[in-house]
Coordinates of C-alpha atoms and ligand atoms in Angstrom, one line a residue:
Chain A
M1 CA 3.1 17.0 -56.4
I2 CA -0.4 17.3 -54.8
D3 CA -1.6 14.0 -53.4
L4 CA -5.3 13.9 -53.5
A5 CA -5.5 11.1 -50.9
A6 CA -4.2 13.7 -48.4
F7 CA -7.4 15.7 -48.5
S8 CA -10.6 14.8 -46.6
W9 CA -13.2 16.3 -44.5
R10 CA -11.2 15.4 -41.5
F11 CA -9.7 18.9 -41.7
L12 CA -12.9 20.1 -40.0
K13 CA -11.7 18.3 -36.8
V14 CA -8.7 20.6 -36.6
W15 CA -11.0 23.5 -37.4
K16 CA -13.2 22.4 -34.5
R17 CA -10.2 22.2 -32.2
N18 CA -9.5 25.9 -32.8
L19 CA -13.2 26.7 -32.2
V20 CA -13.1 24.9 -28.9
V21 CA -10.1 27.1 -27.9
Y22 CA -11.8 30.2 -29.2
Q23 CA -14.9 29.6 -27.2
R24 CA -12.9 30.3 -24.1
I25 CA -11.6 33.7 -25.3
W26 CA -14.3 35.0 -27.7
K27 CA -15.6 37.5 -25.1
V28 CA -12.3 39.4 -25.5
S29 CA -11.9 38.7 -29.2
F30 CA -15.1 40.3 -30.3
L31 CA -14.4 43.6 -28.6
T32 CA -11.9 44.6 -31.3
P33 CA -14.2 44.3 -34.3
L34 CA -16.9 46.0 -32.3
F35 CA -15.0 49.1 -31.3
E36 CA -12.2 49.4 -33.8
P37 CA -14.5 50.6 -36.7
L38 CA -16.1 53.1 -34.3
F39 CA -12.7 54.5 -33.5
Y40 CA -11.8 54.8 -37.1
I41 CA -15.1 56.4 -38.0
L42 CA -14.6 58.9 -35.2
A43 CA -11.0 59.7 -36.1
F44 CA -11.1 59.7 -39.8
G45 CA -14.8 60.1 -40.6
L46 CA -15.5 63.0 -38.2
G47 CA -12.0 64.4 -37.6
F48 CA -10.7 64.1 -41.1
S49 CA -13.6 64.5 -43.4
G50 CA -13.7 68.2 -42.6
L51 CA -10.3 68.5 -44.2
I52 CA -11.2 66.4 -47.2
G53 CA -14.7 67.0 -48.2
S54 CA -15.8 64.3 -50.7
V55 CA -13.9 61.6 -52.5
H56 CA -14.3 61.0 -56.2
Y57 CA -14.6 57.3 -56.6
G58 CA -16.2 55.0 -59.2
G59 CA -17.8 57.9 -61.0
A60 CA -19.5 59.1 -57.8
D61 CA -18.8 61.6 -55.1
L62 CA -18.7 60.0 -51.7
S63 CA -18.3 61.4 -48.2
Y64 CA -14.9 60.4 -46.8
T65 CA -16.6 58.2 -44.1
A66 CA -18.7 56.4 -46.7
F67 CA -15.5 55.8 -48.7
I68 CA -13.5 54.2 -45.9
V69 CA -16.1 52.2 -44.1
P70 CA -16.0 49.3 -46.5
A71 CA -12.3 49.4 -46.5
L72 CA -12.3 49.1 -42.7
I73 CA -14.1 45.8 -43.0
A74 CA -11.7 44.6 -45.7
T75 CA -8.6 45.5 -43.5
A76 CA -10.2 43.7 -40.5
V77 CA -10.6 40.6 -42.7
M78 CA -7.0 40.9 -43.6
W79 CA -5.6 41.3 -40.1
N80 CA -7.7 38.7 -38.6
A81 CA -6.8 36.0 -41.1
F82 CA -3.2 37.0 -41.4
F83 CA -2.5 37.2 -37.7
E84 CA -4.2 33.9 -37.1
T85 CA -2.0 31.9 -39.6
T86 CA 1.2 33.8 -38.7
Y87 CA 1.4 34.3 -35.0
G88 CA -1.4 31.9 -34.1
S89 CA -0.3 29.0 -36.3
F90 CA 3.4 29.6 -35.5
V91 CA 2.8 29.3 -31.8
R92 CA 0.8 26.1 -32.3
M93 CA 3.3 24.6 -34.7
Y94 CA 6.6 25.7 -33.0
Y95 CA 6.0 26.3 -29.3
Q96 CA 3.0 24.0 -28.6
K97 CA 3.9 21.2 -31.0
T98 CA 0.2 20.9 -31.7
F99 CA 0.9 19.9 -35.3
D100 CA 3.4 17.2 -34.2
A101 CA 0.7 15.6 -32.0
M102 CA -1.8 15.8 -34.9
M103 CA 0.6 14.1 -37.2
A104 CA 0.6 11.0 -35.0
T105 CA -3.1 10.7 -35.8
P106 CA -4.8 9.8 -39.2
L107 CA -4.7 13.6 -40.1
S108 CA -2.5 14.6 -43.0
L109 CA -0.3 17.7 -43.0
E110 CA -2.4 19.1 -45.8
E111 CA -5.5 18.8 -43.7
I112 CA -3.9 20.6 -40.8
I113 CA -2.8 23.4 -43.1
I114 CA -6.2 23.7 -44.8
A115 CA -7.9 23.7 -41.4
E116 CA -5.7 26.5 -40.1
I117 CA -6.4 28.6 -43.2
V118 CA -10.1 27.9 -43.1
W119 CA -10.1 28.7 -39.4
S120 CA -8.4 32.0 -40.0
A121 CA -11.0 32.8 -42.6
S122 CA -13.7 31.9 -40.1
K123 CA -12.2 34.5 -37.7
S124 CA -12.4 37.0 -40.5
V125 CA -16.1 36.2 -41.0
A126 CA -16.8 36.6 -37.3
A127 CA -15.1 40.0 -37.3
A128 CA -16.9 41.1 -40.5
A129 CA -20.2 40.0 -39.1
I130 CA -19.8 42.0 -35.9
M131 CA -18.6 45.1 -37.9
L132 CA -21.5 44.6 -40.3
T133 CA -23.9 44.7 -37.4
V134 CA -22.5 47.9 -36.1
L135 CA -22.0 49.6 -39.4
G136 CA -25.3 48.4 -40.8
L137 CA -27.1 49.9 -37.8
L138 CA -25.3 53.2 -38.3
G139 CA -26.4 53.1 -41.9
F140 CA -23.0 52.9 -43.5
V141 CA -23.8 49.6 -45.2
Q142 CA -26.7 49.0 -47.5
L143 CA -28.8 46.0 -46.6
P144 CA -29.6 43.4 -47.5
M145 CA -26.9 43.6 -50.2
G146 CA -24.4 44.2 -47.5
L147 CA -24.9 40.6 -46.2
L148 CA -22.7 39.5 -49.1
L149 CA -19.9 40.9 -47.1
I150 CA -20.1 37.7 -45.0
P151 CA -19.2 35.2 -47.8
L152 CA -16.7 37.9 -49.0
A153 CA -15.0 37.9 -45.7
F154 CA -14.6 34.2 -46.0
V155 CA -13.0 34.3 -49.4
G156 CA -10.8 37.3 -48.4
G157 CA -9.8 35.5 -45.2
L158 CA -8.8 32.4 -47.2
A159 CA -6.5 34.5 -49.3
F160 CA -4.8 36.3 -46.4
G161 CA -4.8 33.1 -44.3
A162 CA -3.0 31.3 -47.1
I163 CA -0.2 33.8 -47.5
G164 CA 0.2 34.0 -43.7
M165 CA 0.5 30.2 -43.6
F166 CA 3.2 30.4 -46.3
F167 CA 5.2 32.9 -44.1
T168 CA 4.8 30.6 -41.2
G169 CA 6.3 27.8 -43.2
I170 CA 9.4 29.8 -44.1
I171 CA 10.0 32.1 -41.2
P172 CA 12.9 31.0 -38.8
T173 CA 11.7 32.7 -35.6
I174 CA 8.5 34.4 -34.5
D175 CA 10.0 37.9 -34.3
M176 CA 10.8 37.8 -38.0
F177 CA 7.1 38.1 -38.9
N178 CA 7.9 41.8 -38.6
L179 CA 9.5 41.5 -42.0
P180 CA 6.6 40.4 -44.1
I181 CA 4.4 42.8 -42.1
F182 CA 6.7 45.7 -42.7
L183 CA 7.4 44.9 -46.4
F184 CA 4.1 43.5 -47.5
V185 CA 1.1 44.0 -45.1
T186 CA 1.7 47.6 -44.1
P187 CA 2.2 49.0 -47.6
M188 CA -0.8 47.0 -48.7
F189 CA -2.8 48.4 -45.8
L190 CA -2.0 51.9 -46.8
F191 CA -1.9 51.7 -50.6
S192 CA -4.8 49.5 -51.6
G193 CA -7.3 52.1 -52.2
T194 CA -8.3 51.8 -48.5
F195 CA -7.8 55.3 -47.3
F196 CA -7.7 57.1 -50.6
P197 CA -8.5 55.9 -54.2
I198 CA -5.6 54.4 -56.1
S199 CA -6.1 57.0 -58.8
N200 CA -4.4 59.4 -56.4
L201 CA -1.2 57.2 -56.5
P202 CA 1.6 58.1 -58.9
G203 CA 1.0 56.2 -62.2
W204 CA 3.9 53.8 -61.7
M205 CA 2.5 52.6 -58.4
Q206 CA -0.9 51.8 -59.6
P207 CA -0.1 48.4 -61.1
F208 CA 1.3 47.3 -57.7
A209 CA -1.8 48.3 -55.9
L210 CA -3.8 46.2 -58.4
A211 CA -1.7 43.2 -57.4
F212 CA -2.5 43.6 -53.8
P213 CA -5.3 41.2 -52.6
L214 CA -6.5 43.9 -50.2
Y215 CA -7.2 46.2 -53.1
H216 CA -9.6 43.6 -54.6
L217 CA -11.1 42.9 -51.2
A218 CA -11.7 46.6 -50.6
E219 CA -13.2 46.9 -54.0
L220 CA -15.6 44.1 -53.4
A221 CA -16.4 45.4 -50.0
R222 CA -17.5 48.7 -51.6
R223 CA -19.4 47.0 -54.3
F224 CA -21.4 45.1 -51.7
S225 CA -21.9 47.8 -49.1
I226 CA -22.4 50.9 -51.2
G227 CA -23.0 49.5 -54.7
T228 CA -20.0 51.2 -56.3
S229 CA -16.6 49.9 -57.4
E230 CA -13.9 50.6 -60.0
T231 CA -12.9 47.0 -60.8
G232 CA -15.0 44.1 -62.2
T233 CA -16.6 42.0 -59.4
I234 CA -15.7 38.7 -61.1
I235 CA -12.1 39.8 -61.7
S236 CA -11.6 40.7 -58.1
I237 CA -13.2 37.5 -56.7
G238 CA -11.2 35.5 -59.2
Y239 CA -8.0 37.2 -58.1
L240 CA -8.7 36.4 -54.4
I241 CA -9.4 32.8 -55.2
V242 CA -6.3 32.3 -57.3
F243 CA -4.3 34.1 -54.6
F244 CA -5.6 31.7 -52.0
L245 CA -5.0 28.6 -54.1
F246 CA -1.5 29.7 -55.1
F247 CA -0.3 30.4 -51.5
T248 CA -2.1 27.3 -50.1
V249 CA -0.1 25.1 -52.5
L250 CA 3.1 27.1 -51.6
S251 CA 2.4 26.7 -47.9
F252 CA 2.0 22.9 -48.3
G253 CA 5.5 22.8 -49.7
A254 CA 7.0 25.2 -47.1
M255 CA 5.4 23.4 -44.2
K256 CA 6.4 20.0 -45.5
K257 CA 10.0 21.1 -45.8
R258 CA 9.8 22.6 -42.3
L259 CA 8.0 19.9 -40.4
I260 CA 8.7 16.6 -42.2
Q261 CA 12.3 15.7 -41.8
Chain B
M1 CA 3.2 -15.3 -34.5
E2 CA 2.0 -12.3 -36.5
N3 CA 4.6 -9.6 -37.1
I4 CA 3.3 -6.2 -36.2
I5 CA 6.4 -4.4 -37.2
E6 CA 8.9 -5.5 -39.8
I7 CA 12.0 -3.4 -40.4
Q8 CA 14.7 -4.4 -42.8
N9 CA 17.9 -2.4 -43.6
L10 CA 16.2 0.8 -42.6
V11 CA 18.2 4.0 -43.2
K12 CA 17.6 7.6 -42.4
T13 CA 20.1 10.3 -43.4
F14 CA 20.1 14.0 -42.6
D15 CA 22.2 15.9 -45.0
G16 CA 24.1 12.8 -46.0
I17 CA 24.8 11.8 -42.4
A18 CA 23.1 8.6 -41.3
A19 CA 21.1 8.9 -38.1
V20 CA 19.7 5.4 -38.6
N21 CA 22.0 3.1 -40.5
E22 CA 20.8 -0.2 -41.8
I23 CA 18.8 -1.5 -38.9
S24 CA 16.6 -4.5 -39.0
F25 CA 14.2 -5.9 -36.4
F26 CA 10.7 -7.2 -36.1
V27 CA 8.1 -7.0 -33.3
Q28 CA 5.4 -9.6 -32.8
R29 CA 1.9 -9.2 -31.6
G30 CA 1.7 -8.8 -27.8
E31 CA 5.4 -8.2 -27.4
F32 CA 7.0 -5.4 -25.3
F33 CA 9.9 -4.3 -27.4
G34 CA 12.7 -2.0 -26.2
L35 CA 14.8 0.4 -28.2
L36 CA 17.8 1.4 -26.0
G37 CA 20.8 3.5 -26.8
P38 CA 22.7 6.6 -25.7
N39 CA 21.7 10.1 -26.6
G40 CA 21.8 10.6 -30.3
A41 CA 21.8 6.9 -31.1
G42 CA 18.9 7.2 -33.5
K43 CA 16.0 6.0 -31.4
T44 CA 13.6 8.9 -31.9
T45 CA 14.5 9.0 -35.6
T46 CA 13.6 5.3 -35.9
I47 CA 10.3 5.8 -34.0
R48 CA 9.4 8.8 -36.2
M49 CA 9.7 6.6 -39.2
L50 CA 7.6 3.9 -37.5
Y51 CA 4.6 6.2 -37.1
G52 CA 5.0 7.9 -40.4
F53 CA 6.2 11.3 -39.2
S54 CA 9.5 11.1 -41.1
P55 CA 9.8 9.5 -44.5
R56 CA 12.6 6.8 -44.6
T57 CA 15.6 7.3 -46.8
R58 CA 15.9 3.6 -47.6
G59 CA 14.9 0.1 -46.5
K60 CA 11.8 -1.8 -45.8
L61 CA 9.3 -0.8 -43.1
R62 CA 6.0 -2.6 -42.7
I63 CA 3.4 -2.1 -39.9
F64 CA 0.5 -4.5 -39.7
G65 CA 1.9 -5.8 -43.0
M66 CA 1.2 -2.4 -44.7
D67 CA 3.4 0.3 -46.1
I68 CA 3.4 3.4 -44.0
S69 CA 4.1 5.8 -46.9
T70 CA 0.9 4.8 -48.7
E71 CA -1.4 3.4 -46.1
Y72 CA -0.6 5.9 -43.3
R73 CA -4.2 6.6 -42.4
K74 CA -5.1 2.9 -41.9
I75 CA -1.9 2.4 -39.9
K76 CA -2.2 5.5 -37.8
A77 CA -5.8 4.7 -36.9
R78 CA -4.5 1.5 -35.2
I79 CA -1.5 2.9 -33.3
G80 CA -1.0 5.2 -30.4
V81 CA 2.1 7.4 -30.0
C82 CA 3.6 9.1 -27.0
Q83 CA 6.2 11.4 -28.4
Q84 CA 9.4 12.4 -26.6
D85 CA 8.4 16.0 -26.4
N86 CA 5.3 17.1 -24.5
T87 CA 2.8 17.6 -27.2
L88 CA -0.3 18.1 -25.0
D89 CA -2.5 20.9 -26.2
P90 CA -1.9 23.7 -23.6
D91 CA -5.0 25.6 -25.0
L92 CA -7.3 22.8 -23.8
T93 CA -8.2 21.3 -20.5
V94 CA -7.2 17.8 -19.5
E95 CA -10.5 16.3 -20.6
Q96 CA -10.7 18.4 -23.8
N97 CA -7.3 17.1 -24.8
L98 CA -8.8 13.6 -24.9
H99 CA -12.0 14.6 -26.5
V100 CA -10.3 16.6 -29.3
F101 CA -7.8 13.9 -29.9
A102 CA -10.6 11.4 -30.3
E103 CA -12.1 13.7 -33.0
Y104 CA -8.9 13.4 -35.0
F105 CA -9.5 9.7 -35.0
A106 CA -13.1 10.2 -36.0
I107 CA -14.3 8.4 -32.9
P108 CA -18.0 9.0 -32.4
K109 CA -18.7 11.5 -29.6
K110 CA -20.5 9.1 -27.2
E111 CA -17.7 6.6 -27.4
A112 CA -15.1 9.2 -27.2
F113 CA -16.5 10.6 -23.9
E114 CA -16.8 7.2 -22.4
R115 CA -13.3 6.2 -23.4
S116 CA -12.0 9.5 -22.0
R117 CA -13.7 8.9 -18.7
E118 CA -12.2 5.3 -18.5
L119 CA -8.7 6.6 -19.4
L120 CA -8.8 9.4 -16.9
E121 CA -9.9 6.9 -14.3
F122 CA -7.2 4.4 -15.3
F123 CA -4.5 7.0 -15.1
A124 CA -5.9 8.5 -11.9
L125 CA -6.5 11.9 -13.5
N126 CA -10.2 12.2 -12.9
H127 CA -9.8 14.9 -10.2
K128 CA -7.9 17.0 -12.8
K129 CA -10.2 16.7 -15.7
D130 CA -11.0 20.4 -15.8
A131 CA -7.5 21.6 -15.1
K132 CA -5.4 23.3 -17.7
V133 CA -2.5 21.2 -19.0
L134 CA 0.0 23.7 -17.8
E135 CA -1.2 23.2 -14.2
L136 CA -0.3 19.5 -14.3
S137 CA 2.9 18.1 -12.6
G138 CA 5.4 16.3 -14.9
G139 CA 4.1 13.0 -13.8
M140 CA 0.4 13.9 -14.5
A141 CA 1.3 15.3 -17.9
R142 CA 3.0 12.1 -18.8
R143 CA 0.1 10.1 -17.7
L144 CA -2.2 12.3 -19.7
I145 CA 0.0 11.8 -22.8
L146 CA -0.3 8.1 -22.2
A147 CA -4.0 8.3 -21.8
R148 CA -4.3 10.3 -25.0
S149 CA -2.2 7.8 -26.9
L150 CA -4.7 5.1 -25.9
I151 CA -7.8 7.0 -27.0
N152 CA -8.2 5.0 -30.2
K153 CA -7.7 1.6 -28.5
P154 CA -4.4 1.1 -30.4
E155 CA -3.1 -2.4 -31.2
L156 CA 0.4 -0.9 -31.2
L157 CA 1.7 1.6 -28.7
I158 CA 4.8 3.6 -29.5
L159 CA 6.4 5.2 -26.4
D160 CA 9.4 7.5 -26.8
E161 CA 10.9 7.9 -23.3
P162 CA 7.6 7.8 -21.4
T163 CA 9.2 8.2 -18.0
T164 CA 12.0 10.6 -18.5
G165 CA 12.0 13.3 -15.9
L166 CA 9.6 11.6 -13.5
D167 CA 10.3 10.9 -9.9
P168 CA 10.6 7.2 -8.8
Q169 CA 7.0 7.1 -7.5
A170 CA 5.6 8.4 -10.8
R171 CA 7.8 6.1 -12.8
H172 CA 6.7 3.1 -10.9
Q173 CA 3.1 4.1 -11.3
V174 CA 3.6 4.3 -15.1
W175 CA 5.3 0.9 -15.1
E176 CA 2.3 -0.6 -13.3
K177 CA -0.1 0.9 -15.8
L178 CA 2.0 -0.4 -18.7
E179 CA 2.1 -3.8 -17.1
E180 CA -1.7 -3.7 -16.8
L181 CA -1.9 -2.8 -20.4
K182 CA 0.3 -5.6 -21.4
E183 CA -2.3 -8.0 -20.0
T184 CA -4.7 -6.8 -22.7
G185 CA -2.4 -8.1 -25.4
I186 CA -1.3 -4.7 -26.7
T187 CA 2.0 -4.5 -28.6
V188 CA 4.5 -1.9 -27.3
V189 CA 7.7 -0.3 -28.6
I190 CA 9.4 1.7 -26.0
T191 CA 12.6 3.7 -25.7
T192 CA 14.1 4.5 -22.4
H193 CA 17.3 5.5 -20.7
Y194 CA 16.3 3.6 -17.5
M195 CA 17.7 0.1 -17.7
E196 CA 15.6 -1.0 -14.8
E197 CA 12.6 0.0 -16.8
A198 CA 13.7 -1.9 -19.8
S199 CA 14.5 -5.0 -17.7
R200 CA 11.2 -4.9 -16.1
L201 CA 9.0 -4.2 -19.0
C202 CA 10.6 -5.5 -22.2
D203 CA 10.3 -9.1 -23.5
R204 CA 13.0 -8.3 -26.1
L205 CA 15.1 -5.3 -26.8
V206 CA 17.8 -4.0 -29.1
I207 CA 20.7 -1.7 -28.1
V208 CA 21.5 0.8 -30.8
D209 CA 24.4 3.2 -31.1
H210 CA 25.4 5.5 -34.0
G211 CA 22.3 4.3 -35.9
K212 CA 23.3 0.6 -35.8
I213 CA 22.0 -2.3 -33.7
L214 CA 24.6 -3.7 -31.5
V215 CA 22.7 -6.6 -29.9
D216 CA 19.3 -7.9 -29.6
G217 CA 17.7 -10.4 -27.2
S218 CA 15.7 -10.6 -24.0
P219 CA 17.1 -8.7 -21.0
E220 CA 18.1 -11.9 -19.2
D221 CA 19.7 -13.3 -22.3
L222 CA 21.7 -10.1 -22.9
I223 CA 22.9 -10.0 -19.3
D224 CA 24.0 -13.6 -19.5
R225 CA 25.8 -13.1 -22.8
Y226 CA 27.5 -9.8 -22.1
A227 CA 27.9 -9.3 -18.4
G228 CA 28.0 -12.8 -16.9
R229 CA 25.8 -13.5 -13.8
H230 CA 27.9 -11.6 -11.3
I231 CA 30.2 -8.6 -11.2
I232 CA 32.9 -7.7 -8.8
E233 CA 33.7 -4.0 -8.5
I234 CA 37.0 -3.3 -7.0
E235 CA 37.9 0.2 -6.0
G236 CA 41.6 1.2 -6.2
P237 CA 42.8 -1.8 -8.1
D238 CA 46.5 -2.5 -8.0
Q239 CA 48.9 -3.8 -10.5
A240 CA 48.9 -7.3 -9.0
L241 CA 45.2 -7.6 -9.6
I242 CA 45.5 -6.6 -13.2
E243 CA 48.3 -9.1 -13.8
Y244 CA 46.3 -11.8 -12.1
M245 CA 43.4 -11.2 -14.4
K246 CA 45.5 -11.0 -17.5
K247 CA 47.0 -14.3 -16.5
H248 CA 43.7 -16.0 -16.2
D249 CA 42.2 -14.2 -19.1
F250 CA 39.2 -12.8 -17.2
E251 CA 37.1 -10.2 -18.7
Y252 CA 37.2 -6.8 -17.0
D253 CA 36.9 -3.1 -17.6
D254 CA 39.5 -0.9 -16.2
L255 CA 38.1 2.5 -15.3
D256 CA 41.3 3.8 -13.6
R257 CA 39.9 4.3 -10.1
R258 CA 37.6 1.3 -10.3
L259 CA 37.8 -2.0 -12.0
I260 CA 34.8 -4.0 -13.1
L261 CA 35.3 -7.8 -13.3
Y262 CA 32.8 -10.0 -15.0
E263 CA 32.8 -13.2 -13.1
P264 CA 32.9 -16.1 -15.5
E265 CA 30.2 -18.7 -15.4
G266 CA 30.9 -21.4 -12.7
R267 CA 33.8 -19.6 -11.0
D268 CA 33.7 -18.2 -7.6
L269 CA 36.1 -15.3 -7.8
N270 CA 34.6 -13.3 -5.0
H271 CA 36.7 -15.0 -2.2
T272 CA 39.9 -14.9 -4.1
I273 CA 39.5 -11.2 -4.9
R274 CA 38.5 -10.3 -1.4
E275 CA 41.4 -12.2 0.2
R276 CA 44.1 -11.2 -2.1
F277 CA 43.3 -8.0 -4.0
C278 CA 40.8 -6.0 -2.1
N279 CA 42.7 -2.9 -0.9
E280 CA 39.8 -0.5 -0.4
K281 CA 36.4 -1.6 -1.1
C282 CA 35.0 -4.5 -3.1
I283 CA 31.4 -5.1 -4.2
Y284 CA 30.0 -8.4 -5.3
R285 CA 26.7 -8.0 -7.1
N286 CA 24.4 -9.4 -9.7
S287 CA 24.9 -8.1 -13.2
T288 CA 22.3 -5.8 -14.7
L289 CA 21.2 -4.6 -18.1
E290 CA 23.1 -1.3 -17.2
D291 CA 26.3 -3.3 -17.2
V292 CA 25.5 -4.7 -20.6
F293 CA 24.6 -1.2 -21.9
L294 CA 27.7 0.5 -20.6
R295 CA 29.9 -2.3 -21.8
L296 CA 28.6 -2.2 -25.3
T297 CA 28.2 1.5 -25.8
G298 CA 31.2 2.6 -23.8
R299 CA 31.4 5.0 -21.0
G300 CA 32.2 8.2 -22.9
L301 CA 29.8 11.1 -22.8
R302 CA 27.6 11.6 -25.9
E303 CA 26.8 14.9 -27.5
Ligands
ATP1 N1 15.8 16.8 -38.0 C1 17.1 16.5 -37.9 N2 18.0 17.1 -38.7 C2 19.3 16.8 -38.6 N3 19.8 15.8 -37.8 C3 19.0 15.2 -37.0 C4 17.6 15.5 -37.0 N4 16.9 14.7 -36.1 C5 17.9 14.0 -35.5 N5 19.1 14.3 -36.0 C6 20.4 13.6 -35.6 O1 20.2 12.2 -35.7 C7 20.9 11.6 -34.6 C8 19.9 10.7 -33.9 O2 19.0 11.5 -33.2 P1 17.8 10.9 -32.4 O3 16.9 12.0 -32.0 O4 17.1 9.8 -33.2 O5 18.5 10.3 -31.1 P2 17.9 9.6 -29.9 O6 18.5 8.2 -29.9 O7 16.4 9.7 -29.9 O8 18.6 10.4 -28.7 P3 18.0 10.9 -27.3 O9 18.2 9.7 -26.4 O10 18.8 12.0 -26.9 O11 16.5 11.2 -27.5 C9 21.5 12.7 -33.8 O12 22.9 12.8 -34.1 C10 20.7 13.9 -34.2 O13 21.5 15.1 -34.1
MG2 MG1 15.1 10.6 -28.6

């Protein structure tokens, strides 16, 4: 099913194409990761923490702000990658016919898909790096250990980029991305131990939270920025990698079915 | 002569319906080969199989003597494709479109830049090199697609309706460029709905309909074979004329308000018709490829 000859470093050419386009708009794109965490910290950290006090997590008592800051990085990683391979890739594939043009060159469809996913992960890395700078300066992230958030953002970005690409392969029209966002991303955003520990969830919901890639990403983000987590580091990294591989393979199938007729 | 393309009994079905149904042809190095046919005839489907975009359902297809399903990288490195849809990258400028495309072919940067400059020059797009693609006129966009398809110095150029939607000036300009390219020995497969374009550019062509090849030959040869040298168009034909033609067994098409008479070789019917049967208006003219096309594919609307 997987044809090894279809994979080569040529995928970097497609990645580079996206970079060329990004260079024109980066000035706008970097504002979000710069200011968004500040808004959240203001709203939740300052506004909310008075109501909450401390959060019991991983055997320690954390201030609410300290608890959510790593999760903010994790969700930014998720949104950046997921939006890129859903809306971004869909526009390129469907409206701009960019993939059609590429397929008249020696590029394989697999390389195009890999490039899109890797590109989405790169955008996650860029966002995480900017956030890390801000949050590190404010003292919310321990350094130098926090630098591990950069490679983590890449792995997390791959996982969310891959599932986004899969949705792009099966979704009939662009408005229908609402559906996976509503059914999958939003619940994940809220219930992955991002804004409160999953131990506060009803018992029957906890296994679902454990299946969310965002849960593992947020866990790892906490491990790397404040040195505490509730799940094994290797397990969480392994989960993200398996998730990425699984949905990448699924998206090869979906995109082939969609584009190659 | 070396065969650049060899197709034998090629079939493509979509949900059991054949869009391309057992077609066979070959194209030799240096030839300009035309693929004509009404809307939905199967031209684009054939072309997509040629450059490896769609897998074939059945049949043999070899390009440069290689199999596209296994050696697609080698083949695609040596062909240029101009798709029917506009597939220019709207996120990039004119020049970036060429540079980025060159990357896909792994052309070294220096060479890519040089080649882009030459191509922009050749297609008179130099003054637009920093423009966004969406700011280009239809004619310029087409020229840019052509330029882009030449970035890898292809031996085989595949053009799916390269001049559709262009004004006559732009179309003539594209023809001139294609003729200049022909001098370089490039092989071209082209589809078009403009018969004048096919007559002017193609050394050989096939007319397809419903996924099958109806005829193949050079434009002149096809005109001779299927439309005679001359045609007389008679407006408002009367019964007497029809009887006269039936009696002499002349070939004609009766379109109700208009009758098209294919003058047989060596007969001068023009005078007879004018004197005896011309009630309203009669035109005596050379036959064209369009006559052949309409005769073979019928005059009914498609799709
Ligand atoms: N992806 C597809 N799925 C189903 N049917 C298809 C598909 N692509 C083409 N067809 C059908 O195959 C037939 C041939 O289409 P094709 O696009 O090859 O025609 P064409 O000769 O290029 O026409 P045109 O001159 O309009 O471009 C048509 O009946 C079309 O509806
Ligand atoms: Mg077509």
